GROMACS .gro file of C-alpha atoms in nm:
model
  419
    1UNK     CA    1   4.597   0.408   3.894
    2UNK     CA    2   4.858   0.293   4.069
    3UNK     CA    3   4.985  -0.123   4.179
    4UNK     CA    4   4.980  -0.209   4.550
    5UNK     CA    5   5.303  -0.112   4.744
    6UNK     CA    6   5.383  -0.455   4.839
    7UNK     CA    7   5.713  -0.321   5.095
    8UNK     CA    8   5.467  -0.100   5.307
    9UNK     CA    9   5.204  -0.368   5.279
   10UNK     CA   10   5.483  -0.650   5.439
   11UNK     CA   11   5.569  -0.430   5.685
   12UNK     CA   12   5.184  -0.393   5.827
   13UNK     CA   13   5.151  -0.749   5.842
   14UNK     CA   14   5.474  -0.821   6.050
   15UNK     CA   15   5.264  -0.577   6.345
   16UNK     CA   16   4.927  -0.786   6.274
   17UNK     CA   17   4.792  -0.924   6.527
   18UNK     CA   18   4.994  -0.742   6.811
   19UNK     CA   19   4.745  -0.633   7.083
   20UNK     CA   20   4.939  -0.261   7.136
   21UNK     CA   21   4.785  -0.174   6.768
   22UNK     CA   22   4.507   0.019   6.671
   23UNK     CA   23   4.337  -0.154   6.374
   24UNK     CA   24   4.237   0.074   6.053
   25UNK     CA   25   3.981  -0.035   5.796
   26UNK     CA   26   4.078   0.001   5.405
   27UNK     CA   27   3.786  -0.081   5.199
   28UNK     CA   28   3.872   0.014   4.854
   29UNK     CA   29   3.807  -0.200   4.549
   30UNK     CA   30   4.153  -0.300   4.460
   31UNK     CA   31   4.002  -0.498   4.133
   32UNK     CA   32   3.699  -0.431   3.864
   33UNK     CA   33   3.598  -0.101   3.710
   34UNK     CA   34   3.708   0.107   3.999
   35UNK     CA   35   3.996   0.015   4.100
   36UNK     CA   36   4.174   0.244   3.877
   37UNK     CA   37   4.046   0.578   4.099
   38UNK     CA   38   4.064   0.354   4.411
   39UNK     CA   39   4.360   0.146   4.476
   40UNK     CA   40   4.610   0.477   4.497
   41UNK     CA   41   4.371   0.536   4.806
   42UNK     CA   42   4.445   0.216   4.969
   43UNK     CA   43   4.795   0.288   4.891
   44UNK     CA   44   4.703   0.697   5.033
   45UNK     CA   45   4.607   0.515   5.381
   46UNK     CA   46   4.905   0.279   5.359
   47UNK     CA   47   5.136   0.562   5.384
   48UNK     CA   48   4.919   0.772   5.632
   49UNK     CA   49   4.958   0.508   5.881
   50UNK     CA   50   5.351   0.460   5.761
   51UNK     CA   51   5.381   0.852   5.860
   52UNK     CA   52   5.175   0.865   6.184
   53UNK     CA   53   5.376   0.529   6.304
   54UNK     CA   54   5.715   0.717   6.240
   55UNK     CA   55   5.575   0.978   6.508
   56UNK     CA   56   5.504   0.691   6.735
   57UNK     CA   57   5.112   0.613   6.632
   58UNK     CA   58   4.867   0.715   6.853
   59UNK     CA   59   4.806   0.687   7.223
   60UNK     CA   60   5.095   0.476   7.247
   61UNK     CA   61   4.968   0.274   6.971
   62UNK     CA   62   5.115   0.189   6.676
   63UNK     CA   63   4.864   0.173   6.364
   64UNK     CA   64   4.769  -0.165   6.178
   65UNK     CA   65   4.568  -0.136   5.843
   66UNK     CA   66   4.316  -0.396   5.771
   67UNK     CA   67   4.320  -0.391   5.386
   68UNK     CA   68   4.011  -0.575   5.193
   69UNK     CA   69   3.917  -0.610   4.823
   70UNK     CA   70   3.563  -0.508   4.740
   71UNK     CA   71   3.619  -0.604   4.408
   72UNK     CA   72   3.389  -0.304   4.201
   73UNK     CA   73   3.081  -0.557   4.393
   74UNK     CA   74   2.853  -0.344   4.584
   75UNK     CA   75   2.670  -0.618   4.808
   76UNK     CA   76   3.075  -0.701   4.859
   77UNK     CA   77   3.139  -0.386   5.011
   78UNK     CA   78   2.838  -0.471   5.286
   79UNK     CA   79   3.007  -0.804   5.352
   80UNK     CA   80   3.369  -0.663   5.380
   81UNK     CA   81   3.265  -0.341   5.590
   82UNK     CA   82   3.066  -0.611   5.875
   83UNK     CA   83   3.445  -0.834   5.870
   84UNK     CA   84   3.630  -0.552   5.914
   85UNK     CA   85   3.403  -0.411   6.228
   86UNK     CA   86   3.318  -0.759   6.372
   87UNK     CA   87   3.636  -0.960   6.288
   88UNK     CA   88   3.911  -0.783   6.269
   89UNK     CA   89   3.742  -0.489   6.537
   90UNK     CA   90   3.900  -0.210   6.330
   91UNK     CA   91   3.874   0.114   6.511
   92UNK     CA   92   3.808   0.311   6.201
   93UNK     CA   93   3.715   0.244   5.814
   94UNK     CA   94   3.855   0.495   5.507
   95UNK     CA   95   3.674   0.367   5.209
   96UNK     CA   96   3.416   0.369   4.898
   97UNK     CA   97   3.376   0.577   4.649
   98UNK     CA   98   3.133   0.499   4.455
   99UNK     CA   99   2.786   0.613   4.626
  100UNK     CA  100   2.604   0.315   4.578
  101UNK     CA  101   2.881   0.120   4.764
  102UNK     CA  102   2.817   0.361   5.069
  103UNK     CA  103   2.455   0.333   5.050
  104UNK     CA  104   2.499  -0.023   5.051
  105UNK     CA  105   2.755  -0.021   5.377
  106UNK     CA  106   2.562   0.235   5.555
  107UNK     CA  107   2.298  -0.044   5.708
  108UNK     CA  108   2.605  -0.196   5.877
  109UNK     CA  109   2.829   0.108   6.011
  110UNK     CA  110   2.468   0.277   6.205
  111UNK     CA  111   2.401  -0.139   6.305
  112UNK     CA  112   2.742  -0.203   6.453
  113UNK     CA  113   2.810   0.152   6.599
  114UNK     CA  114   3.122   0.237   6.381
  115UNK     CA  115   3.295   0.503   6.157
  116UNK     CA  116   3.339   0.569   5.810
  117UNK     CA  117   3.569   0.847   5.648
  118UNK     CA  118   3.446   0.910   5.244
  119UNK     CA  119   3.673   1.067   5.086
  120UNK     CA  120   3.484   1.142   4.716
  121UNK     CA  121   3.283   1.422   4.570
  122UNK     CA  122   2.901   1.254   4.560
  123UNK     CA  123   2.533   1.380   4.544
  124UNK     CA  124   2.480   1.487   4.877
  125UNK     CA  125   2.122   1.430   4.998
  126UNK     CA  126   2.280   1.255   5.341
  127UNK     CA  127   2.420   1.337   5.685
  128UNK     CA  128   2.448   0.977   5.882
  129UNK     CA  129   2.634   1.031   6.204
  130UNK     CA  130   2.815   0.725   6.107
  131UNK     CA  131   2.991   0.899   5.826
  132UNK     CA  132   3.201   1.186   5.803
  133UNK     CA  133   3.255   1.299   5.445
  134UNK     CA  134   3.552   1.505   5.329
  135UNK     CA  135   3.511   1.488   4.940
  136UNK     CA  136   3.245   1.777   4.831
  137UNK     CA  137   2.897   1.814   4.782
  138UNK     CA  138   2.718   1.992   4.515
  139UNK     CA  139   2.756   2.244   4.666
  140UNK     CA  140   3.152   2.241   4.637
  141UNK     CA  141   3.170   2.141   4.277
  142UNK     CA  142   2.877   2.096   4.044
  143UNK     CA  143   2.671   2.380   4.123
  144UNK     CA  144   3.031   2.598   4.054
  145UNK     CA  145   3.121   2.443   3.764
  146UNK     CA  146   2.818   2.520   3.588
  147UNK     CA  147   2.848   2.892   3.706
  148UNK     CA  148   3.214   2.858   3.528
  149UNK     CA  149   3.093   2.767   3.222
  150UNK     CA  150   2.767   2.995   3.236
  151UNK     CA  151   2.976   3.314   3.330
  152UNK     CA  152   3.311   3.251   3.143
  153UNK     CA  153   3.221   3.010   2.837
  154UNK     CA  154   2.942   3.175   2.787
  155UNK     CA  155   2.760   2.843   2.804
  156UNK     CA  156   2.356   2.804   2.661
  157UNK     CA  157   2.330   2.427   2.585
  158UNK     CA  158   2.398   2.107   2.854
  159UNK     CA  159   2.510   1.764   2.807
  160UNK     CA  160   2.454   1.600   3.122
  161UNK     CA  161   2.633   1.232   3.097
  162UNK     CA  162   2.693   1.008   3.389
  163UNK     CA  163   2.753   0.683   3.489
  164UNK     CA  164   2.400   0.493   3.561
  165UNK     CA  165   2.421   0.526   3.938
  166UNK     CA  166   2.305   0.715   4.240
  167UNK     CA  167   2.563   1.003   4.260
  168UNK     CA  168   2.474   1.107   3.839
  169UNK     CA  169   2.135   1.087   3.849
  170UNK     CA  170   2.115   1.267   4.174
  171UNK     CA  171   2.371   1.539   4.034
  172UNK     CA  172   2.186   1.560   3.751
  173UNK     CA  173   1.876   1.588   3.963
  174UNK     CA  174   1.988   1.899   4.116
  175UNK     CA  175   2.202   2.017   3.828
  176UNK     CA  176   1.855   2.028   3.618
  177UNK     CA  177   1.684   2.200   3.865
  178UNK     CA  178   1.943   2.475   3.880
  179UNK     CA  179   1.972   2.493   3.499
  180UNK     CA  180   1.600   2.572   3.491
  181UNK     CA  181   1.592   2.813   3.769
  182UNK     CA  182   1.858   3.018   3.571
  183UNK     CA  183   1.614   3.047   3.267
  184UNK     CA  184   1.770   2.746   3.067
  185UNK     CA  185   1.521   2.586   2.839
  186UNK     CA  186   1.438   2.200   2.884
  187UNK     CA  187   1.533   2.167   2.525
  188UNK     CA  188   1.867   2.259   2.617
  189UNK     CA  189   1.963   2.011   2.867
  190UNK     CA  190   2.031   1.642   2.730
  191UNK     CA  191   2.083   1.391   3.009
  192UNK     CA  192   2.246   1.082   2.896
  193UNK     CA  193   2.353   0.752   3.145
  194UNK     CA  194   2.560   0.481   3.055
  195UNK     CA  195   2.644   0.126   3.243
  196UNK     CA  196   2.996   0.120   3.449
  197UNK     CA  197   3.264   0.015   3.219
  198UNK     CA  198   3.076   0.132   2.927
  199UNK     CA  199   3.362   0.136   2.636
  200UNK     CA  200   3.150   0.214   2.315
  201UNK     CA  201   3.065   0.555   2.322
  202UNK     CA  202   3.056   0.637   1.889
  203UNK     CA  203   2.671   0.671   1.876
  204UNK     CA  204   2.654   0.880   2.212
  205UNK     CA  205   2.923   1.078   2.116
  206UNK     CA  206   2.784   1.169   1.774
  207UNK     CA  207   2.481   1.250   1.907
  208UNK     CA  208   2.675   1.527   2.206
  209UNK     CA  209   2.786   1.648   1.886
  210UNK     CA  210   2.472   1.668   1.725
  211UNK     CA  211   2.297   1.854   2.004
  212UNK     CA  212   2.644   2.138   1.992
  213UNK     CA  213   2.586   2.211   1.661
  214UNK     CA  214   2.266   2.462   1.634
  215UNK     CA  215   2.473   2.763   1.700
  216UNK     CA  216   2.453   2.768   2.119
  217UNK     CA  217   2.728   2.728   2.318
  218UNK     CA  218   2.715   2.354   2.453
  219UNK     CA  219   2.907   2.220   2.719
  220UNK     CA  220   2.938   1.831   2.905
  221UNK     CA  221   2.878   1.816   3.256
  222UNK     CA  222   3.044   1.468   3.322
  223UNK     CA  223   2.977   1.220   3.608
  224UNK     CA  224   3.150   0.939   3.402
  225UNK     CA  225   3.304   0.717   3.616
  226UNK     CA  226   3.551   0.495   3.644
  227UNK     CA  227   3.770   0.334   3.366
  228UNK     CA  228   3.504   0.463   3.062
  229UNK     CA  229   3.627   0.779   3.067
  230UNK     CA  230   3.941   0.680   2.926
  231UNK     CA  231   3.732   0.576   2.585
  232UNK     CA  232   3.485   0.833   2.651
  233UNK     CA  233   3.755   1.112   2.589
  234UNK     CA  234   3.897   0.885   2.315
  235UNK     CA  235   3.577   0.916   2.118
  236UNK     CA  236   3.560   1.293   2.165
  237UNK     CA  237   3.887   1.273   1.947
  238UNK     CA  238   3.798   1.067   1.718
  239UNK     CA  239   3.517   1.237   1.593
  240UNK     CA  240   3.703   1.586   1.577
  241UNK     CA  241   3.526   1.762   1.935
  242UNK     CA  242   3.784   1.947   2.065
  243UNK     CA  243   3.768   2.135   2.403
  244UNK     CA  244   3.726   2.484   2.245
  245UNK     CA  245   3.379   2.344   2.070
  246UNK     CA  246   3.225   2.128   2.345
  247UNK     CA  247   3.426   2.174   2.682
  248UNK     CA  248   3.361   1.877   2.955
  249UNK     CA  249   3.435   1.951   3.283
  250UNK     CA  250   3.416   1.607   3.452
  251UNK     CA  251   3.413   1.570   3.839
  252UNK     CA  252   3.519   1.224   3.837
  253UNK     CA  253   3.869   1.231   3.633
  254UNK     CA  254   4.160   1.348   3.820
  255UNK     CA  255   4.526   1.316   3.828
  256UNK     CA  256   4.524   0.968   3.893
  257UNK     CA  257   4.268   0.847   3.636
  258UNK     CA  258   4.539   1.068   3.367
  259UNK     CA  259   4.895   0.902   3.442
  260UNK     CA  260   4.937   0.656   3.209
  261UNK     CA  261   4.728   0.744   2.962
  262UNK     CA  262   4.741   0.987   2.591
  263UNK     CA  263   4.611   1.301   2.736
  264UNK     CA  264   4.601   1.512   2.373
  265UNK     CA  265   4.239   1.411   2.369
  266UNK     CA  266   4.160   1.550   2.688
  267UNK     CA  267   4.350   1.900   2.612
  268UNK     CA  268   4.186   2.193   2.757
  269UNK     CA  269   3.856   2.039   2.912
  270UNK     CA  270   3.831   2.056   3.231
  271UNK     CA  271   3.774   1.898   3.586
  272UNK     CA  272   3.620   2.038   3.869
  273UNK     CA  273   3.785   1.979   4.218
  274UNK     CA  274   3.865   2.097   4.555
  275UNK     CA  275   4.249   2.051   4.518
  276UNK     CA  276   4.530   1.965   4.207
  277UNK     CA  277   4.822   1.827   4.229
  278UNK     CA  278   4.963   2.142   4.018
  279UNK     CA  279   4.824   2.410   4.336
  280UNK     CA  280   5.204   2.597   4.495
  281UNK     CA  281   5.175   2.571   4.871
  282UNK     CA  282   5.440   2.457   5.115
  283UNK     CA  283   5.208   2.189   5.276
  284UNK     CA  284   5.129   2.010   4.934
  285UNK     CA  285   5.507   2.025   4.803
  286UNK     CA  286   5.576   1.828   5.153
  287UNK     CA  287   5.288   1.607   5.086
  288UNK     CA  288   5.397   1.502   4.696
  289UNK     CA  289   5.755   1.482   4.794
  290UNK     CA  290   5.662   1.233   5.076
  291UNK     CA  291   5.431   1.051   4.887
  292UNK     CA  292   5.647   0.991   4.633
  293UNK     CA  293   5.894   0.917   4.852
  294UNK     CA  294   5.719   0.645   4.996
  295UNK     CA  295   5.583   0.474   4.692
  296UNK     CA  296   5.932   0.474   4.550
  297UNK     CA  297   5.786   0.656   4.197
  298UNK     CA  298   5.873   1.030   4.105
  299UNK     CA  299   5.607   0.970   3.859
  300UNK     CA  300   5.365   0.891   4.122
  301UNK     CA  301   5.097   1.150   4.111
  302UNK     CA  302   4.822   1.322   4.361
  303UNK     CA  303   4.459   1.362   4.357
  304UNK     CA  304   4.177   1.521   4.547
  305UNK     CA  305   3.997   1.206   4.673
  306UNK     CA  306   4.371   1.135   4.791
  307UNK     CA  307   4.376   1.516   5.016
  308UNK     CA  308   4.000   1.423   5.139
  309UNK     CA  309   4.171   1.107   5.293
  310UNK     CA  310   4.436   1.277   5.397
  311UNK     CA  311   4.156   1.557   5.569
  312UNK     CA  312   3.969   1.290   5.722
  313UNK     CA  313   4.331   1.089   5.888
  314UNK     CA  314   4.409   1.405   6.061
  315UNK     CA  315   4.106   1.472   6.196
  316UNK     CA  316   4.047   1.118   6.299
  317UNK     CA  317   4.376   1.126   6.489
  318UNK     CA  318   4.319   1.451   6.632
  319UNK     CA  319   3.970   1.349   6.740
  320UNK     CA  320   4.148   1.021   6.926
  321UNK     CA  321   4.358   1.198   7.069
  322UNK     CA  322   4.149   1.471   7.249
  323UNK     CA  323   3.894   1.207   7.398
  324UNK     CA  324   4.206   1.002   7.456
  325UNK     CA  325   3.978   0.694   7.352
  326UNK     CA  326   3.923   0.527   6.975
  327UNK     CA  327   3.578   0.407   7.148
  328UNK     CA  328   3.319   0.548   6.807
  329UNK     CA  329   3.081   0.763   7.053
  330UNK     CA  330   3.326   0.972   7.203
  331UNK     CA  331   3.483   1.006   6.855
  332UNK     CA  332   3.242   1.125   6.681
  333UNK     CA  333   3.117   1.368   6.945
  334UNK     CA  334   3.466   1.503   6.911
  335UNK     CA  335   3.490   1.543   6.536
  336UNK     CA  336   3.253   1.820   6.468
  337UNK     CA  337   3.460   2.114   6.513
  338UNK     CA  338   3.800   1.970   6.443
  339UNK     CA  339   3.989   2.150   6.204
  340UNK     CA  340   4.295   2.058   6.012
  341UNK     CA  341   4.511   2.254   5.723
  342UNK     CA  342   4.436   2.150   5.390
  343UNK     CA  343   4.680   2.069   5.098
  344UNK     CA  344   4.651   2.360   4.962
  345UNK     CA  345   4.673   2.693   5.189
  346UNK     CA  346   4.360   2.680   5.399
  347UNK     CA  347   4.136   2.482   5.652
  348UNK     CA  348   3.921   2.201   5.652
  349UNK     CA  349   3.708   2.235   5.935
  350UNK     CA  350   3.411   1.953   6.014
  351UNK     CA  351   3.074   2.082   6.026
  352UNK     CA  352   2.801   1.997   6.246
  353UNK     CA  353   2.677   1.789   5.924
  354UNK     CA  354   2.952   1.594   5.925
  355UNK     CA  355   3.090   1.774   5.585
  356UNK     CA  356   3.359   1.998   5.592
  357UNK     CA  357   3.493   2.336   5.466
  358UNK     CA  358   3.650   2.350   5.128
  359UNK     CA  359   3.823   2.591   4.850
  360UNK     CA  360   3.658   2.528   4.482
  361UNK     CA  361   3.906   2.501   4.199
  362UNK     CA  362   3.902   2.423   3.820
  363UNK     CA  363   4.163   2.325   3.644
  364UNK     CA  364   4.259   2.281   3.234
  365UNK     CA  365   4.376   1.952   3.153
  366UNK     CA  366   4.760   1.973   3.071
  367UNK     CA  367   4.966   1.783   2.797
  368UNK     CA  368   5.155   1.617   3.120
  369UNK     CA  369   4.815   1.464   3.274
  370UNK     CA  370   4.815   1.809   3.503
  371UNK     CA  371   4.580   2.067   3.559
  372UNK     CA  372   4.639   2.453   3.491
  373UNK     CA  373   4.381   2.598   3.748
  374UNK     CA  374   4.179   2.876   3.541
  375UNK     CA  375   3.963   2.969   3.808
  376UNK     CA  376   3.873   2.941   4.201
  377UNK     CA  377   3.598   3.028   4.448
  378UNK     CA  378   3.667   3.326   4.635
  379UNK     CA  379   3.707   3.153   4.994
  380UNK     CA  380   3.627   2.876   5.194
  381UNK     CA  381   3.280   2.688   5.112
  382UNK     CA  382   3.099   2.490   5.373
  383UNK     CA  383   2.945   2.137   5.283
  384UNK     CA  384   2.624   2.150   5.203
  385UNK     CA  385   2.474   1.825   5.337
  386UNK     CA  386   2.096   1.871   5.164
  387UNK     CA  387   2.050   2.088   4.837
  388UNK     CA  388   1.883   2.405   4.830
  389UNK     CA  389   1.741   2.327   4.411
  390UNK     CA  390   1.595   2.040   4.558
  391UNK     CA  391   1.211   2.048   4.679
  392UNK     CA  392   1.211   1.852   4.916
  393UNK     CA  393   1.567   1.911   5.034
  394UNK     CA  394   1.560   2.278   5.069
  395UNK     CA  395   1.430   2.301   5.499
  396UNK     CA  396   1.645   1.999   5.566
  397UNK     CA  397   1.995   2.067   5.707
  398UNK     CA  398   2.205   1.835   5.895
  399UNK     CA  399   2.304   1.886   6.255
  400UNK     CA  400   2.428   1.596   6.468
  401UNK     CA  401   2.599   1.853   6.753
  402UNK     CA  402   2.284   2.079   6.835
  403UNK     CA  403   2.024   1.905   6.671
  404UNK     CA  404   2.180   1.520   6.700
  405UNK     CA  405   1.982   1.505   6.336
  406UNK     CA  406   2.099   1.426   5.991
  407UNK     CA  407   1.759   1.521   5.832
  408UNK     CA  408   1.648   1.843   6.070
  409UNK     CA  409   1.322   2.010   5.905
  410UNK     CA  410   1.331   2.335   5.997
  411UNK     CA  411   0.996   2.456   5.838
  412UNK     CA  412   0.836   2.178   6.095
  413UNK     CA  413   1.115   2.217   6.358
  414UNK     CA  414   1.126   1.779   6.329
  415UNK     CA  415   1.333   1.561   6.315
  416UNK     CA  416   1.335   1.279   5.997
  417UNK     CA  417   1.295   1.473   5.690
  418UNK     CA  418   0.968   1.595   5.531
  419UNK     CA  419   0.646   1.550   5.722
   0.00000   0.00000   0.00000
């Protein structure tokens, strides 16, 4: 994904240090496996800031981001998170996306009072009043997808592959239990993890295709992360699977993970997301053209974890500005509530859960490294912040307005999960 901007970057460090700026947190691993899906949102808060200081910053403030390296190192991410809040007293943080490296910042935002924006689909299974999370939950794109490929692909057989991490096997956790309670047979569903930066994927592929060839319709679910997809989908070609056999609709490859690379492999899977670059609506033209403005590229694509940052700046800034105050308590009283037009006709709204509304899209990759959308969810869908196909998730529900809970048990009307 993309190089740092190094103009906008100069231009933040001539306000450093100036005590009429409001500091902003970027903790996104600019080097390692990841920081091909995460350095364009550095870049994505870069320009945020660069927009909202054109219109004069906020309560008389101008904006100052704090940018740090995480390096693809989740203790890292801990260590950088506690800098930015203690040293540098940022006001905010936009970061992660992997879920281990939020798990592993969590401790320190609830210890040192502050507030995180995520900005990337994950597993769910969470509500921290800390965090305010504007990529989806299951809800809002695995537990879809799998309806796509039930209903229109006619779908009988499931590959689930995933990076060996938190957000997969969780995904898979749920997606297993869904498969199941739809009638699918556990013969059908192969569940397959491999190590971040995995590159050799012949025997793994060879055995996908294996498992597609008894005469049921087989599909990938993919929560490959990171830069192995790009050999992942390499393989697929190599050894002749073309989308029209096995579809993969992957919920970690995006717009940003395509540029740059030969997309005839990828032709006609798919990808599962709340918004593509591709989508015709006023506010998103304005947004690319911008964008690409700023980073001096017409070639200079969007993504969805890119419009989730973009959710979660406006609402932060709206949120400052109604309790007048960056001070964390009063802002994220005022965040629940909040709403702000999405990139692509409708609004994002944050939830008493601290999750917010979305639309449900999925798209056909595109010779150009776009998506064709074939299909969307009929409205709005709210965050789900505990799963319903989960036992022991299914009476929790998140609620940090009436409740002032992230785990609320409503069968036992406590607070802290299960009894």
């Amino acid at each position: 994904m993309g190089s740092a901007l190094s103009a906008p970057d100069s231009a933040i460090a001539q306000i450093a240090g100036s005590a009429d700026s409001i500091k902003v947190g970027v903790l996104h691993s600019l080097s390692g496996t990841m920081a091909i899906s995460e350095t364009t949102l550095k870049d994505t808060v870069l320009f945020l800031i660069d927009e909202q200081n054109k219109k004069g910053g906020i309560l008389g403030k101008k904006l100052e981001a704090v940018v740090v390296d995480p390096a693809s190192n989740w203790p890292l991410f801990a260590e950088k998170a506690r800098e930015l809040i203690t040293k540098d007293k940022v006001a905010v943080v936009f970061g992660c996306w992997t879920s281990v490296s939020r798990k592993s910042v969590l401790p320190v935002f609830k210890e040192l009072n502050s507030i995180l924006f995520y900005p990337v689909q994950y597993e769910g299974e969470e509500s921290e009043r800390n965090v305010f999370y504007t990529g989806a939950a299951p809800n809002q794109q695995a537990i879809p997808a799998v309806d796509y490929l039930m209903k229109h692909e006619k779908v009988k057989r499931w590959v689930l592959a995933g990076t060996d991490y938190v957000y997969p096997r969780t995904t898979n956790r749920i997606l297993e239990a869904y498969l199941k309670s739809k009638g699918v047979a556990p013969e059908d569903v192969m569940i397959n993890y491999t190590p971040f930066g995995h590159s050799n994927w012949q025997t793994i592929v060879a055995d996908i295709k294996k498992f597609g060839s008894v005469g049921k319709k087989t599909a990938v679910v993919s929560t490959i992360n990171g830069d192995a997809n790009v050999p992942f989908y390499k393989e697929l070609g190599n050894q002749g699977i073309r989308a029209t056999d096995i579809p993969v609709v992957a919920f970690s490859v995006g717009e940003g993970e395509l540029a740059g690379i030969d997309t005839r492999p990828l032709l006609g899977h798919l990808a599962a997301w709340n918004y593509f670059q591709s989508i015709k609506d006023p506010a998103n033209e304005k947004f690319i053209t911008a964008w690409q403005a700023y980073s001096k590229s017409a070639k200079r694509v969007t993504n969805d974890p890119m419009e989730a940052t973009y959710i979660g700046f406006k609402m932060w800034v709206k949120a400052v500005e109604q309790v007048n105050s960056t001070e964390p308590d009063k802002v994220i009283d005022a965040l629940p509530g909040i709403e702000t037009p999405n990139l692509t006709g409708g609004i994002a709204k944050m939830l008493p859960n601290h999750h917010i509304t979305k639309p449900v899209f999925i798209g056909e990759v595109k010779i150009n490294g776009q998506f064709d959308v074939v299909w969307n969810a009929p409205g709005l869908v709210d965050g789900d912040a505990w799963s319903n196909e989960l036992e022991g998730s299914r009476d929790l529900i998140g609620d940090w307005v009436g409740k002032k809970c992230g785990n609320y048990n409503t069968r036992t009307d406590k607070c802290g999960g299960n009894p």
